[in-house]
PDB file of C-alpha atoms and ligand atoms in Angstrom:
ATOM      1  CA  MET A 797       0.139  -0.170  -0.143  1.00 58.00           C
ATOM      2  CA  ALA A 798       1.537   3.341  -0.630  1.00 72.00           C
ATOM      3  CA  ASP A 799       2.077   6.021   1.508  1.00 92.00           C
ATOM      4  CA  ILE A 800      -0.020   9.000   1.902  1.00 95.00           C
ATOM      5  CA  LYS A 801       1.948  12.045   0.031  1.00 97.00           C
ATOM      6  CA  ALA A 802      -1.264  14.557  -1.152  1.00 98.00           C
ATOM      7  CA  CYS A 803      -4.388  15.611  -0.396  1.00 98.00           C
ATOM      8  CA  ILE A 804      -6.954  16.588  -2.917  1.00 98.00           C
ATOM      9  CA  PHE A 805      -9.756  18.929  -1.594  1.00 98.00           C
ATOM     10  CA  ASP A 806     -13.052  19.277  -3.102  1.00 97.00           C
ATOM     11  CA  LEU A 807     -14.221  23.110  -2.771  1.00 96.00           C
ATOM     12  CA  ASP A 808     -18.232  23.686  -2.335  1.00 94.00           C
ATOM     13  CA  GLY A 809     -19.289  21.587   0.506  1.00 92.00           C
ATOM     14  CA  VAL A 810     -15.906  20.890   2.054  1.00 96.00           C
ATOM     15  CA  LEU A 811     -13.588  24.151   2.117  1.00 97.00           C
ATOM     16  CA  VAL A 812     -16.636  26.409   1.339  1.00 97.00           C
ATOM     17  CA  ASP A 813     -20.572  26.246   1.740  1.00 92.00           C
ATOM     18  CA  THR A 814     -21.060  27.778  -1.753  1.00 94.00           C
ATOM     19  CA  ALA A 815     -24.123  25.516  -2.245  1.00 92.00           C
ATOM     20  CA  GLY A 816     -26.578  28.244  -0.682  1.00 92.00           C
ATOM     21  CA  PHE A 817     -25.200  30.627  -3.554  1.00 95.00           C
ATOM     22  CA  HIS A 818     -25.547  27.982  -5.973  1.00 96.00           C
ATOM     23  CA  TYR A 819     -29.579  27.224  -4.993  1.00 96.00           C
ATOM     24  CA  ARG A 820     -30.392  30.733  -4.952  1.00 96.00           C
ATOM     25  CA  ALA A 821     -28.904  31.730  -8.047  1.00 97.00           C
ATOM     26  CA  TRP A 822     -30.382  28.058  -9.909  1.00 97.00           C
ATOM     27  CA  LYS A 823     -33.955  29.044  -7.911  1.00 97.00           C
ATOM     28  CA  LYS A 824     -33.738  32.719  -9.629  1.00 97.00           C
ATOM     29  CA  LEU A 825     -33.404  31.655 -12.871  1.00 97.00           C
ATOM     30  CA  ALA A 826     -36.313  28.301 -12.638  1.00 97.00           C
ATOM     31  CA  ASN A 827     -38.511  30.705 -11.156  1.00 97.00           C
ATOM     32  CA  ARG A 828     -37.712  33.401 -14.276  1.00 96.00           C
ATOM     33  CA  LEU A 829     -38.830  30.326 -16.324  1.00 96.00           C
ATOM     34  CA  ASN A 830     -41.896  29.767 -14.390  1.00 96.00           C
ATOM     35  CA  PHE A 831     -40.982  26.714 -12.402  1.00 96.00           C
ATOM     36  CA  ASP A 832     -39.853  25.886  -9.077  1.00 94.00           C
ATOM     37  CA  PHE A 833     -36.478  24.603  -7.726  1.00 94.00           C
ATOM     38  CA  THR A 834     -36.340  23.128  -4.738  1.00 94.00           C
ATOM     39  CA  ILE A 835     -33.630  22.214  -1.919  1.00 93.00           C
ATOM     40  CA  GLN A 836     -33.930  18.667  -2.522  1.00 92.00           C
ATOM     41  CA  ASP A 837     -33.171  19.187  -6.341  1.00 93.00           C
ATOM     42  CA  ASN A 838     -30.432  21.559  -5.632  1.00 93.00           C
ATOM     43  CA  GLU A 839     -28.518  18.458  -3.378  1.00 90.00           C
ATOM     44  CA  LYS A 840     -28.534  16.514  -6.736  1.00 90.00           C
ATOM     45  CA  LEU A 841     -26.709  18.872  -8.215  1.00 92.00           C
ATOM     46  CA  LYS A 842     -23.254  19.007  -5.880  1.00 89.00           C
ATOM     47  CA  GLY A 843     -20.339  18.395  -8.058  1.00 87.00           C
ATOM     48  CA  ILE A 844     -22.228  18.525 -10.912  1.00 91.00           C
ATOM     49  CA  ASN A 845     -20.653  21.386 -13.568  1.00 92.00           C
ATOM     50  CA  ARG A 846     -22.838  24.019 -14.823  1.00 95.00           C
ATOM     51  CA  LYS A 847     -23.595  23.179 -18.145  1.00 94.00           C
ATOM     52  CA  GLU A 848     -24.816  19.751 -16.785  1.00 94.00           C
ATOM     53  CA  SER A 849     -26.907  21.244 -13.744  1.00 96.00           C
ATOM     54  CA  LEU A 850     -28.757  23.484 -16.235  1.00 97.00           C
ATOM     55  CA  GLU A 851     -29.900  20.692 -18.411  1.00 97.00           C
ATOM     56  CA  LEU A 852     -31.483  19.055 -15.498  1.00 97.00           C
ATOM     57  CA  ILE A 853     -32.808  21.688 -14.128  1.00 97.00           C
ATOM     58  CA  LEU A 854     -34.558  22.320 -17.737  1.00 98.00           C
ATOM     59  CA  ASP A 855     -35.280  18.388 -17.519  1.00 97.00           C
ATOM     60  CA  TRP A 856     -37.137  18.747 -14.165  1.00 97.00           C
ATOM     61  CA  GLY A 857     -39.116  22.056 -15.494  1.00 96.00           C
ATOM     62  CA  LYS A 858     -39.996  20.161 -19.046  1.00 96.00           C
ATOM     63  CA  VAL A 859     -38.483  23.429 -20.435  1.00 96.00           C
ATOM     64  CA  PHE A 860     -37.001  22.937 -23.695  1.00 96.00           C
ATOM     65  CA  LYS A 861     -34.123  25.714 -25.337  1.00 97.00           C
ATOM     66  CA  THR A 862     -31.827  25.792 -28.149  1.00 97.00           C
ATOM     67  CA  SER A 863     -28.290  25.452 -27.456  1.00 96.00           C
ATOM     68  CA  TYR A 864     -27.760  29.029 -27.770  1.00 97.00           C
ATOM     69  CA  GLU A 865     -30.299  29.659 -25.246  1.00 97.00           C
ATOM     70  CA  LYS A 866     -28.842  27.519 -23.065  1.00 98.00           C
ATOM     71  CA  GLN A 867     -25.568  29.264 -23.053  1.00 98.00           C
ATOM     72  CA  GLU A 868     -27.229  32.395 -22.410  1.00 98.00           C
ATOM     73  CA  LEU A 869     -29.050  30.914 -19.327  1.00 98.00           C
ATOM     74  CA  ALA A 870     -26.106  29.168 -17.936  1.00 98.00           C
ATOM     75  CA  GLN A 871     -24.136  32.873 -18.121  1.00 98.00           C
ATOM     76  CA  LEU A 872     -27.098  34.690 -16.483  1.00 98.00           C
ATOM     77  CA  LYS A 873     -26.707  32.158 -13.597  1.00 98.00           C
ATOM     78  CA  ASN A 874     -23.066  32.643 -13.058  1.00 98.00           C
ATOM     79  CA  THR A 875     -23.627  36.320 -13.235  1.00 98.00           C
ATOM     80  CA  TRP A 876     -26.005  36.379 -10.398  1.00 98.00           C
ATOM     81  CA  TYR A 877     -23.639  33.422  -8.409  1.00 98.00           C
ATOM     82  CA  VAL A 878     -20.411  35.629  -8.952  1.00 97.00           C
ATOM     83  CA  GLU A 879     -22.285  38.887  -7.488  1.00 97.00           C
ATOM     84  CA  MET A 880     -23.608  36.299  -4.579  1.00 96.00           C
ATOM     85  CA  ILE A 881     -20.049  35.153  -3.785  1.00 96.00           C
ATOM     86  CA  SER A 882     -18.271  38.304  -4.323  1.00 96.00           C
ATOM     87  CA  GLY A 883     -18.785  39.179  -0.711  1.00 95.00           C
ATOM     88  CA  MET A 884     -17.072  36.422   0.605  1.00 97.00           C
ATOM     89  CA  THR A 885     -13.910  36.632   2.931  1.00 97.00           C
ATOM     90  CA  PRO A 886     -12.006  34.171   5.148  1.00 97.00           C
ATOM     91  CA  VAL A 887     -14.967  33.975   8.023  1.00 97.00           C
ATOM     92  CA  ASP A 888     -16.735  31.896   5.041  1.00 96.00           C
ATOM     93  CA  VAL A 889     -14.353  29.211   5.326  1.00 97.00           C
ATOM     94  CA  LEU A 890     -15.697  25.968   7.170  1.00 97.00           C
ATOM     95  CA  PRO A 891     -14.713  25.201  10.580  1.00 97.00           C
ATOM     96  CA  GLY A 892     -11.540  22.975  10.679  1.00 97.00           C
ATOM     97  CA  ALA A 893     -10.425  23.249   7.152  1.00 98.00           C
ATOM     98  CA  LEU A 894      -7.522  26.317   7.857  1.00 98.00           C
ATOM     99  CA  ARG A 895      -6.232  24.404  10.547  1.00 98.00           C
ATOM    100  CA  LEU A 896      -6.051  21.344   8.524  1.00 98.00           C
ATOM    101  CA  LEU A 897      -4.465  22.840   5.358  1.00 98.00           C
ATOM    102  CA  GLN A 898      -1.513  24.536   7.936  1.00 98.00           C
ATOM    103  CA  GLU A 899      -1.112  21.078   9.371  1.00 97.00           C
ATOM    104  CA  LEU A 900      -0.486  19.493   6.575  1.00 97.00           C
ATOM    105  CA  LYS A 901       1.379  21.907   4.898  1.00 97.00           C
ATOM    106  CA  ALA A 902       3.700  22.158   7.767  1.00 97.00           C
ATOM    107  CA  ALA A 903       4.202  18.051   7.569  1.00 96.00           C
ATOM    108  CA  GLY A 904       4.881  18.343   4.114  1.00 97.00           C
ATOM    109  CA  TYR A 905       2.140  16.863   2.361  1.00 98.00           C
ATOM    110  CA  LYS A 906       1.116  18.317  -0.835  1.00 98.00           C
ATOM    111  CA  ILE A 907      -2.254  19.920  -1.362  1.00 98.00           C
ATOM    112  CA  ALA A 908      -4.441  20.511  -4.650  1.00 98.00           C
ATOM    113  CA  LEU A 909      -7.981  21.568  -5.253  1.00 98.00           C
ATOM    114  CA  GLY A 910     -10.086  19.050  -7.428  1.00 97.00           C
ATOM    115  CA  SER A 911     -13.675  20.820  -8.048  1.00 95.00           C
ATOM    116  CA  ALA A 912     -16.199  21.251 -10.746  1.00 93.00           C
ATOM    117  CA  SER A 913     -16.611  25.078 -10.312  1.00 95.00           C
ATOM    118  CA  LYS A 914     -15.097  27.407 -12.862  1.00 96.00           C
ATOM    119  CA  ASN A 915     -15.413  30.354 -10.145  1.00 97.00           C
ATOM    120  CA  ALA A 916     -12.909  27.982  -7.924  1.00 97.00           C
ATOM    121  CA  GLY A 917      -9.669  29.999  -8.188  1.00 96.00           C
ATOM    122  CA  ILE A 918     -11.781  33.640  -7.468  1.00 96.00           C
ATOM    123  CA  ILE A 919     -13.434  31.915  -4.377  1.00 98.00           C
ATOM    124  CA  LEU A 920      -9.973  30.426  -2.762  1.00 98.00           C
ATOM    125  CA  ASN A 921      -8.579  33.706  -3.572  1.00 97.00           C
ATOM    126  CA  LYS A 922     -11.276  35.333  -1.925  1.00 97.00           C
ATOM    127  CA  VAL A 923     -11.540  33.594   1.302  1.00 98.00           C
ATOM    128  CA  GLU A 924      -7.579  34.009   1.461  1.00 97.00           C
ATOM    129  CA  LEU A 925      -6.714  30.122   0.991  1.00 98.00           C
ATOM    130  CA  ILE A 926      -4.920  29.963  -2.772  1.00 98.00           C
ATOM    131  CA  ARG A 927      -1.054  29.998  -0.664  1.00 97.00           C
ATOM    132  CA  TYR A 928      -2.132  26.578   0.895  1.00 98.00           C
ATOM    133  CA  PHE A 929      -2.578  24.873  -2.691  1.00 98.00           C
ATOM    134  CA  ASN A 930       0.637  23.611  -5.108  1.00 98.00           C
ATOM    135  CA  ALA A 931      -2.137  22.841  -7.811  1.00 97.00           C
ATOM    136  CA  VAL A 932      -5.466  23.790  -8.992  1.00 97.00           C
ATOM    137  CA  VAL A 933      -7.773  21.487 -10.456  1.00 97.00           C
ATOM    138  CA  ASP A 934     -11.132  23.201 -11.706  1.00 96.00           C
ATOM    139  CA  GLY A 935     -13.943  23.233 -14.240  1.00 94.00           C
ATOM    140  CA  ASN A 936     -11.993  25.458 -16.923  1.00 94.00           C
ATOM    141  CA  VAL A 937      -9.009  22.574 -16.535  1.00 93.00           C
ATOM    142  CA  VAL A 938     -11.208  19.655 -17.058  1.00 94.00           C
ATOM    143  CA  THR A 939     -13.632  18.247 -20.056  1.00 91.00           C
ATOM    144  CA  GLU A 940     -15.287  15.387 -17.964  1.00 92.00           C
ATOM    145  CA  SER A 941     -17.743  16.025 -15.124  1.00 89.00           C
ATOM    146  CA  LYS A 942     -17.477  13.912 -11.466  1.00 91.00           C
ATOM    147  CA  PRO A 943     -18.436  10.813 -11.397  1.00 93.00           C
ATOM    148  CA  ASP A 944     -15.182  10.724 -14.146  1.00 95.00           C
ATOM    149  CA  PRO A 945     -12.068  10.794 -12.260  1.00 97.00           C
ATOM    150  CA  GLN A 946     -10.259  13.295 -14.682  1.00 97.00           C
ATOM    151  CA  VAL A 947     -10.293  15.631 -12.101  1.00 97.00           C
ATOM    152  CA  PHE A 948      -8.400  14.036  -9.454  1.00 98.00           C
ATOM    153  CA  LEU A 949      -6.153  12.247 -11.728  1.00 98.00           C
ATOM    154  CA  LYS A 950      -5.338  15.798 -12.879  1.00 98.00           C
ATOM    155  CA  GLY A 951      -4.550  16.737  -9.834  1.00 98.00           C
ATOM    156  CA  ALA A 952      -2.113  13.923  -9.011  1.00 98.00           C
ATOM    157  CA  GLU A 953      -0.331  14.151 -11.920  1.00 98.00           C
ATOM    158  CA  MET A 954       0.318  17.984 -11.240  1.00 97.00           C
ATOM    159  CA  LEU A 955       1.512  17.275  -7.605  1.00 98.00           C
ATOM    160  CA  GLN A 956       3.882  14.326  -9.542  1.00 98.00           C
ATOM    161  CA  VAL A 957       2.356  11.806  -7.288  1.00 98.00           C
ATOM    162  CA  SER A 958       0.073   8.188  -7.847  1.00 97.00           C
ATOM    163  CA  PRO A 959      -3.248   8.080  -7.571  1.00 97.00           C
ATOM    164  CA  ALA A 960      -2.556   5.637  -4.583  1.00 97.00           C
ATOM    165  CA  SER A 961      -0.679   7.851  -2.440  1.00 97.00           C
ATOM    166  CA  CYS A 962      -3.744  10.507  -2.863  1.00 98.00           C
ATOM    167  CA  VAL A 963      -6.650  11.410  -0.593  1.00 98.00           C
ATOM    168  CA  VAL A 964      -9.468  13.101  -1.745  1.00 98.00           C
ATOM    169  CA  PHE A 965     -12.175  15.112   0.294  1.00 98.00           C
ATOM    170  CA  GLU A 966     -15.516  15.025  -1.327  1.00 96.00           C
ATOM    171  CA  ASP A 967     -18.992  15.886  -0.189  1.00 94.00           C
ATOM    172  CA  ALA A 968     -20.809  15.016  -3.166  1.00 92.00           C
ATOM    173  CA  PHE A 969     -21.729  11.229  -4.199  1.00 92.00           C
ATOM    174  CA  ALA A 970     -20.364  11.875  -7.570  1.00 91.00           C
ATOM    175  CA  GLY A 971     -17.087  13.085  -6.365  1.00 94.00           C
ATOM    176  CA  VAL A 972     -16.809  10.104  -4.112  1.00 96.00           C
ATOM    177  CA  GLU A 973     -17.470   8.150  -7.023  1.00 95.00           C
ATOM    178  CA  ALA A 974     -14.644  10.043  -8.805  1.00 96.00           C
ATOM    179  CA  ALA A 975     -12.285   9.318  -6.538  1.00 97.00           C
ATOM    180  CA  LYS A 976     -12.604   5.619  -6.498  1.00 97.00           C
ATOM    181  CA  ALA A 977     -12.302   5.530 -10.070  1.00 97.00           C
ATOM    182  CA  GLY A 978      -9.261   7.261 -10.002  1.00 97.00           C
ATOM    183  CA  GLY A 979      -8.014   4.657  -7.600  1.00 97.00           C
ATOM    184  CA  MET A 980      -7.627   6.900  -4.234  1.00 98.00           C
ATOM    185  CA  LYS A 981      -8.931   6.999  -0.975  1.00 97.00           C
ATOM    186  CA  VAL A 982     -11.613   9.158  -0.034  1.00 97.00           C
ATOM    187  CA  VAL A 983     -13.074  10.854   2.963  1.00 97.00           C
ATOM    188  CA  GLY A 984     -16.304  11.957   2.653  1.00 97.00           C
ATOM    189  CA  ILE A 985     -18.082  14.723   4.332  1.00 96.00           C
ATOM    190  CA  GLY A 986     -21.643  14.170   5.268  1.00 92.00           C
ATOM    191  CA  SER A 987     -23.563  11.609   6.116  1.00 88.00           C
ATOM    192  CA  THR A 988     -22.491   7.770   6.240  1.00 88.00           C
ATOM    193  CA  LYS A 989     -25.452   6.897   4.348  1.00 84.00           C
ATOM    194  CA  ALA A 990     -25.025   9.010   1.326  1.00 83.00           C
ATOM    195  CA  LEU A 991     -21.439   8.544   1.010  1.00 91.00           C
ATOM    196  CA  ALA A 992     -20.805   4.630   1.933  1.00 92.00           C
ATOM    197  CA  ALA A 993     -17.974   4.237  -0.499  1.00 94.00           C
ATOM    198  CA  ALA A 994     -15.890   6.171   1.589  1.00 96.00           C
ATOM    199  CA  ASP A 995     -12.742   4.736   3.316  1.00 96.00           C
ATOM    200  CA  LEU A 996     -14.016   7.322   6.075  1.00 96.00           C
ATOM    201  CA  VAL A 997     -17.035   9.696   6.545  1.00 97.00           C
ATOM    202  CA  ILE A 998     -16.846  12.607   9.245  1.00 97.00           C
ATOM    203  CA  SER A 999     -19.494  15.627   9.437  1.00 96.00           C
ATOM    204  CA  GLY A1000     -16.650  18.227   8.439  1.00 97.00           C
ATOM    205  CA  LEU A1001     -12.650  18.684   8.534  1.00 98.00           C
ATOM    206  CA  HIS A1002     -12.726  19.957  11.779  1.00 97.00           C
ATOM    207  CA  GLU A1003     -12.948  16.028  12.648  1.00 97.00           C
ATOM    208  CA  MET A1004      -9.789  15.381  10.749  1.00 97.00           C
ATOM    209  CA  ASN A1005      -6.483  15.336  11.591  1.00 96.00           C
ATOM    210  CA  ILE A1006      -3.017  14.112  10.239  1.00 96.00           C
ATOM    211  CA  GLN A1007      -3.406  10.592  12.462  1.00 95.00           C
ATOM    212  CA  LYS A1008      -6.390   9.682  10.824  1.00 95.00           C
ATOM    213  CA  LEU A1009      -4.773  10.155   7.467  1.00 95.00           C
ATOM    214  CA  ARG A1010      -1.960   8.139   8.256  1.00 93.00           C
ATOM    215  CA  ASP A1011      -4.433   5.438   9.551  1.00 93.00           C
ATOM    216  CA  LEU A1012      -6.539   5.507   6.262  1.00 91.00           C
TER     217      LEU A1012
HETATM  218  P1  B16 B2186     -19.929  26.875 -11.013  1.00 79.90           P
HETATM  219  P2  B16 B2186     -17.449  21.377  -6.330  1.00 79.90           P
HETATM  220  C1  B16 B2186     -19.289  22.564  -7.966  1.00 79.90           C
HETATM  221  O1  B16 B2186     -18.549  22.797  -6.997  1.00 79.90           O
HETATM  222  C2  B16 B2186     -20.850  22.053  -7.490  1.00 79.90           C
HETATM  223  O2  B16 B2186     -21.222  21.590  -6.172  1.00 79.90           O
HETATM  224  C3  B16 B2186     -21.897  22.315  -8.238  1.00 79.90           C
HETATM  225  O3  B16 B2186     -22.736  22.926  -7.499  1.00 79.90           O
HETATM  226  C4  B16 B2186     -21.605  23.491  -9.278  1.00 79.90           C
HETATM  227  O4  B16 B2186     -22.549  23.148 -10.287  1.00 79.90           O
HETATM  228  C5  B16 B2186     -20.351  23.399  -9.919  1.00 79.90           C
HETATM  229  O5  B16 B2186     -19.300  23.074  -8.988  1.00 79.90           O
HETATM  230  C6  B16 B2186     -19.859  24.338 -11.161  1.00 79.90           C
HETATM  231  O6  B16 B2186     -19.882  25.429 -10.447  1.00 79.90           O
HETATM  232  O7  B16 B2186     -21.083  26.964 -11.816  1.00 79.90           O
HETATM  233  O8  B16 B2186     -19.035  27.845 -10.383  1.00 79.90           O
HETATM  234  O9  B16 B2186     -18.559  26.514 -12.121  1.00 79.90           O
HETATM  235  O10 B16 B2186     -18.330  20.929  -5.158  1.00 79.90           O
HETATM  236  O11 B16 B2186     -17.090  20.673  -7.363  1.00 79.90           O
HETATM  237  O12 B16 B2186     -16.168  22.170  -5.661  1.00 79.90           O
HETATM  238 MG1   MG B2187     -18.648  19.553  -3.280  1.00 79.90          MG
END
């Protein structure tokens, strides 16, 4: 078994909670198209990229749009979302995330981001976590959406470590599947029921430490 050399973090739901902003922006779009969008629907979009999220939402609302209209709608949702995240500060970092990143860095672990979001760079800068990352793999870099392992395999490649020596921190079912498909260890953030495939499930990064990483 390979020693753990690197950690790859998902963004939304692991380091920061931007799901609420995504929800409000998608709901505004759905309402403008005359249908509703619930918090339960939003749960199904965690880890899913913008384009695929829009496809699902239009499907649920039984609304047909041309590809040009879809591009415009995705752009509109993103304008609202970017406006919402513009006020984010270090206070918005989820409990335990900063401490864990500091401990990992001090202990010599390599650190990457593996997110579906095209806004990941903006957010990491706003909350001042960017300095902890040796590599950022986000929605601007990948062509395949989770559960495809591309986002995490690219992270391992950029960090120059083998997939087997990486641990992924993920809150989405699709993300846990992606990490497993890439041959990596996974720590699920959330409920054991939803993330049963993970090697360890915790409620948040405040429950994580280097000893638990070594024990995986
Ligand atoms: P954007 P993650 C994901 O972030 C979100 O969970 C998902 O809801 C969102 O649609 C996706 O990013 C794309 O975000 O519209 O900003 O490119 O969990 O992979 O960090
Ligand atoms: Mg997530």
